[in-house]
Amino acid sequence: MKILVTRPEVDQQQTLAALQALGIETLSSPVMEIVPLAFDLPDDPWQGIIVTSRNGLRMLAEEQIASLRYFPLYCVGKRTGELAKRLGFEVTLPIAATVAELGALLVERLDPHKGPVLYLAGRDRAGSLEDVLKLSGFTVTLREIYQGKPSQTLSGEAEEALRTGHLDAILLYSERSSRLLLSLIEKAGLSDRLEKVVFYCLSPAVALPLEGLGYPLVVADAPNERSLLECVQNGHN
């Protein structure tokens, strides 16, 4: 089995290693690059810090981490929580599996009258967490601290595998990644080479841009990499 990983370079190594441990041949073609954005951090008594991916922590300088680490941190994803703990943050449990779940958790746990919350986010993001919180009366300070810059082409190895019919599957982790990948494949003139390629998607939202196109789709039972790789392993076996 040969599978294409489309994650940004900063997130790829863990996925490539996990697939290779399963005996699966891997190819790499990130559909976007994570780049930092300039931002300032107000010196406020935050009721909580919100991050929905590890990129919301990776872009912080040491002095910024030092100024924030003693405020409760609410996050999406086990790996985000693990990184936050390594950086010294007080991670609030349970860790949410999705942005929507995090929004509900914050509304339940926090009090709009007990101070503002700081949301460290990407410029292109799914959902509208800040709007959910504002509608519940919270004061939200949003800082867009990184952006996913779209790739202009597929990697040479990905194009060759598609062109020659030697690609079995593609991993997708976000709805935006799905749309960017389809655009890159179309740009390369390879859309007609996907009939036998299985798309493994992290969630129904990730699969949404592929619906109705006739491609084989597999959606993880839970929106995490462990569940996604279990699907891949089942397909491999």
CSV table of C-alpha atoms in Angstrom, one decimal, residues 60-212:
chain,number,residue,atom,x,y,z
A,60,LEU,CA,4.7,31.8,20.8
A,61,ALA,CA,8.1,33.2,21.8
A,62,GLU,CA,9.6,32.1,25.1
A,63,GLU,CA,8.7,35.4,26.8
A,64,GLN,CA,5.1,35.1,25.6
A,65,ILE,CA,4.9,31.6,26.9
A,66,ALA,CA,6.3,32.8,30.2
A,67,SER,CA,3.6,35.5,30.4
A,68,LEU,CA,0.7,33.1,29.7
A,69,ARG,CA,1.6,29.7,31.1
A,70,TYR,CA,0.0,30.3,34.5
A,71,PHE,CA,-3.5,31.0,33.1
A,72,PRO,CA,-5.8,28.0,32.6
A,73,LEU,CA,-5.5,26.7,29.0
A,74,TYR,CA,-8.4,25.1,27.1
A,75,CYS,CA,-7.5,23.2,23.9
A,76,VAL,CA,-8.6,20.8,21.1
A,77,GLY,CA,-6.7,17.5,20.7
A,78,LYS,CA,-4.6,15.3,22.9
A,79,ARG,CA,-1.4,16.3,21.1
A,80,THR,CA,-2.1,20.0,21.6
A,81,GLY,CA,-2.6,19.3,25.3
A,82,GLU,CA,0.7,17.3,25.5
A,83,LEU,CA,2.6,20.1,23.9
A,84,ALA,CA,1.0,22.7,26.2
A,85,LYS,CA,2.0,20.6,29.3
A,86,ARG,CA,5.6,20.4,28.0
A,87,LEU,CA,5.6,24.2,27.7
A,88,GLY,CA,4.5,24.5,31.3
A,89,PHE,CA,0.8,25.5,30.8
A,90,GLU,CA,-1.9,24.5,33.2
A,91,VAL,CA,-4.0,22.4,30.8
A,92,THR,CA,-7.7,22.2,31.8
A,93,LEU,CA,-9.3,18.8,31.5
A,94,PRO,CA,-11.1,17.3,29.7
A,95,ILE,CA,-9.4,18.1,26.4
A,96,ALA,CA,-12.0,18.7,23.7
A,97,ALA,CA,-12.0,16.5,20.6
A,98,THR,CA,-13.5,19.2,18.3
A,99,VAL,CA,-13.9,23.0,18.2
A,100,ALA,CA,-17.6,22.7,18.7
A,101,GLU,CA,-17.0,20.5,21.7
A,102,LEU,CA,-14.6,23.1,23.1
A,103,GLY,CA,-17.1,25.9,22.6
A,104,ALA,CA,-19.7,24.0,24.7
A,105,LEU,CA,-17.1,23.2,27.4
A,106,LEU,CA,-16.1,26.8,27.7
A,107,VAL,CA,-19.7,28.1,28.0
A,108,GLU,CA,-20.4,25.5,30.7
A,109,ARG,CA,-17.2,26.0,32.7
A,110,LEU,CA,-16.4,29.7,32.5
A,111,ASP,CA,-18.3,32.8,33.7
A,112,PRO,CA,-18.6,35.8,31.3
A,113,HIS,CA,-18.4,38.1,34.3
A,114,LYS,CA,-15.0,36.7,35.5
A,115,GLY,CA,-12.7,38.2,32.9
A,116,PRO,CA,-11.8,38.0,29.2
A,117,VAL,CA,-10.5,34.9,27.4
A,118,LEU,CA,-7.6,34.9,24.9
A,119,TYR,CA,-8.0,32.9,21.7
A,120,LEU,CA,-4.8,32.1,19.8
A,121,ALA,CA,-5.9,31.1,16.4
A,122,GLY,CA,-5.1,30.7,12.7
A,123,ARG,CA,-6.3,33.1,10.1
A,124,ASP,CA,-8.1,30.3,8.2
A,125,ARG,CA,-10.1,28.3,10.8
A,126,ALA,CA,-13.1,26.1,10.9
A,127,GLY,CA,-16.1,27.2,12.8
A,128,SER,CA,-16.6,30.5,14.6
A,129,LEU,CA,-15.6,29.8,18.2
A,130,GLU,CA,-15.2,33.4,19.1
A,131,ASP,CA,-18.8,34.2,17.9
A,132,VAL,CA,-20.2,31.3,20.0
A,133,LEU,CA,-18.5,32.7,23.1
A,134,LYS,CA,-19.5,36.3,22.4
A,135,LEU,CA,-23.1,35.3,22.0
A,136,SER,CA,-22.9,33.8,25.5
A,137,GLY,CA,-21.7,37.1,26.9
A,138,PHE,CA,-17.9,36.5,27.0
A,139,THR,CA,-15.3,39.1,26.2
A,140,VAL,CA,-13.0,37.4,23.6
A,141,THR,CA,-9.6,38.8,22.5
A,142,LEU,CA,-8.8,37.1,19.2
A,143,ARG,CA,-5.2,36.9,18.0
A,144,GLU,CA,-4.5,35.4,14.6
A,145,ILE,CA,-0.9,34.2,15.0
A,146,TYR,CA,-0.4,31.9,12.1
A,147,GLN,CA,-1.7,31.1,8.6
A,148,GLY,CA,-1.7,28.1,6.3
A,149,LYS,CA,-0.1,29.3,3.1
A,150,PRO,CA,-1.4,27.2,0.2
A,151,SER,CA,1.2,25.1,-1.8
A,152,GLN,CA,1.4,25.9,-5.5
A,153,THR,CA,2.0,22.4,-6.8
A,154,LEU,CA,2.0,18.8,-5.7
A,155,SER,CA,5.3,17.2,-4.9
A,156,GLY,CA,7.1,15.5,-7.8
A,157,GLU,CA,6.7,12.1,-6.2
A,158,ALA,CA,3.0,12.6,-5.7
A,159,GLU,CA,2.4,13.7,-9.3
A,160,GLU,CA,4.4,10.7,-10.6
A,161,ALA,CA,2.5,8.2,-8.4
A,162,LEU,CA,-0.9,9.6,-9.5
A,163,ARG,CA,0.1,9.7,-13.2
A,164,THR,CA,1.4,6.1,-13.2
A,165,GLY,CA,-1.5,4.7,-11.1
A,166,HIS,CA,0.9,3.8,-8.2
A,167,LEU,CA,-1.0,5.6,-5.4
A,168,ASP,CA,-3.5,3.7,-3.3
A,169,ALA,CA,-4.7,6.3,-0.7
A,170,ILE,CA,-4.5,9.9,0.5
A,171,LEU,CA,-4.8,11.1,4.1
A,172,LEU,CA,-6.7,14.3,4.8
A,173,TYR,CA,-6.9,16.2,8.1
A,174,SER,CA,-9.0,19.3,7.4
A,175,GLU,CA,-11.8,20.5,5.1
A,176,ARG,CA,-9.5,23.2,3.8
A,177,SER,CA,-6.8,20.6,3.0
A,178,SER,CA,-9.3,18.6,1.0
A,179,ARG,CA,-10.2,21.6,-1.1
A,180,LEU,CA,-6.6,22.6,-1.6
A,181,LEU,CA,-5.6,19.1,-2.6
A,182,LEU,CA,-8.4,18.8,-5.2
A,183,SER,CA,-7.3,22.1,-6.6
A,184,LEU,CA,-3.7,21.0,-6.9
A,185,ILE,CA,-4.7,17.7,-8.5
A,186,GLU,CA,-6.8,19.6,-11.0
A,187,LYS,CA,-4.0,22.0,-11.7
A,188,ALA,CA,-1.7,19.1,-12.5
A,189,GLY,CA,-4.3,17.6,-14.9
A,190,LEU,CA,-4.6,14.4,-12.8
A,191,SER,CA,-8.2,14.5,-11.7
A,192,ASP,CA,-9.0,11.5,-13.9
A,193,ARG,CA,-6.4,9.4,-12.1
A,194,LEU,CA,-8.3,9.2,-8.8
A,195,GLU,CA,-10.9,6.5,-9.4
A,196,LYS,CA,-9.1,3.8,-7.4
A,197,VAL,CA,-7.5,6.1,-4.8
A,198,VAL,CA,-9.1,5.9,-1.3
A,199,PHE,CA,-9.4,9.2,0.6
A,200,TYR,CA,-9.1,8.7,4.4
A,201,CYS,CA,-10.7,11.7,6.1
A,202,LEU,CA,-10.4,12.7,9.8
A,203,SER,CA,-14.1,13.7,10.0
A,204,PRO,CA,-17.3,14.2,8.0
A,205,ALA,CA,-16.4,17.9,7.5
A,206,VAL,CA,-13.0,16.9,6.0
A,207,ALA,CA,-14.8,14.6,3.6
A,208,LEU,CA,-17.4,17.2,2.6
A,209,PRO,CA,-15.5,18.6,-0.5
A,210,LEU,CA,-15.1,15.1,-1.8
A,211,GLU,CA,-18.8,14.1,-1.6
A,212,GLY,CA,-20.5,13.5,-4.9
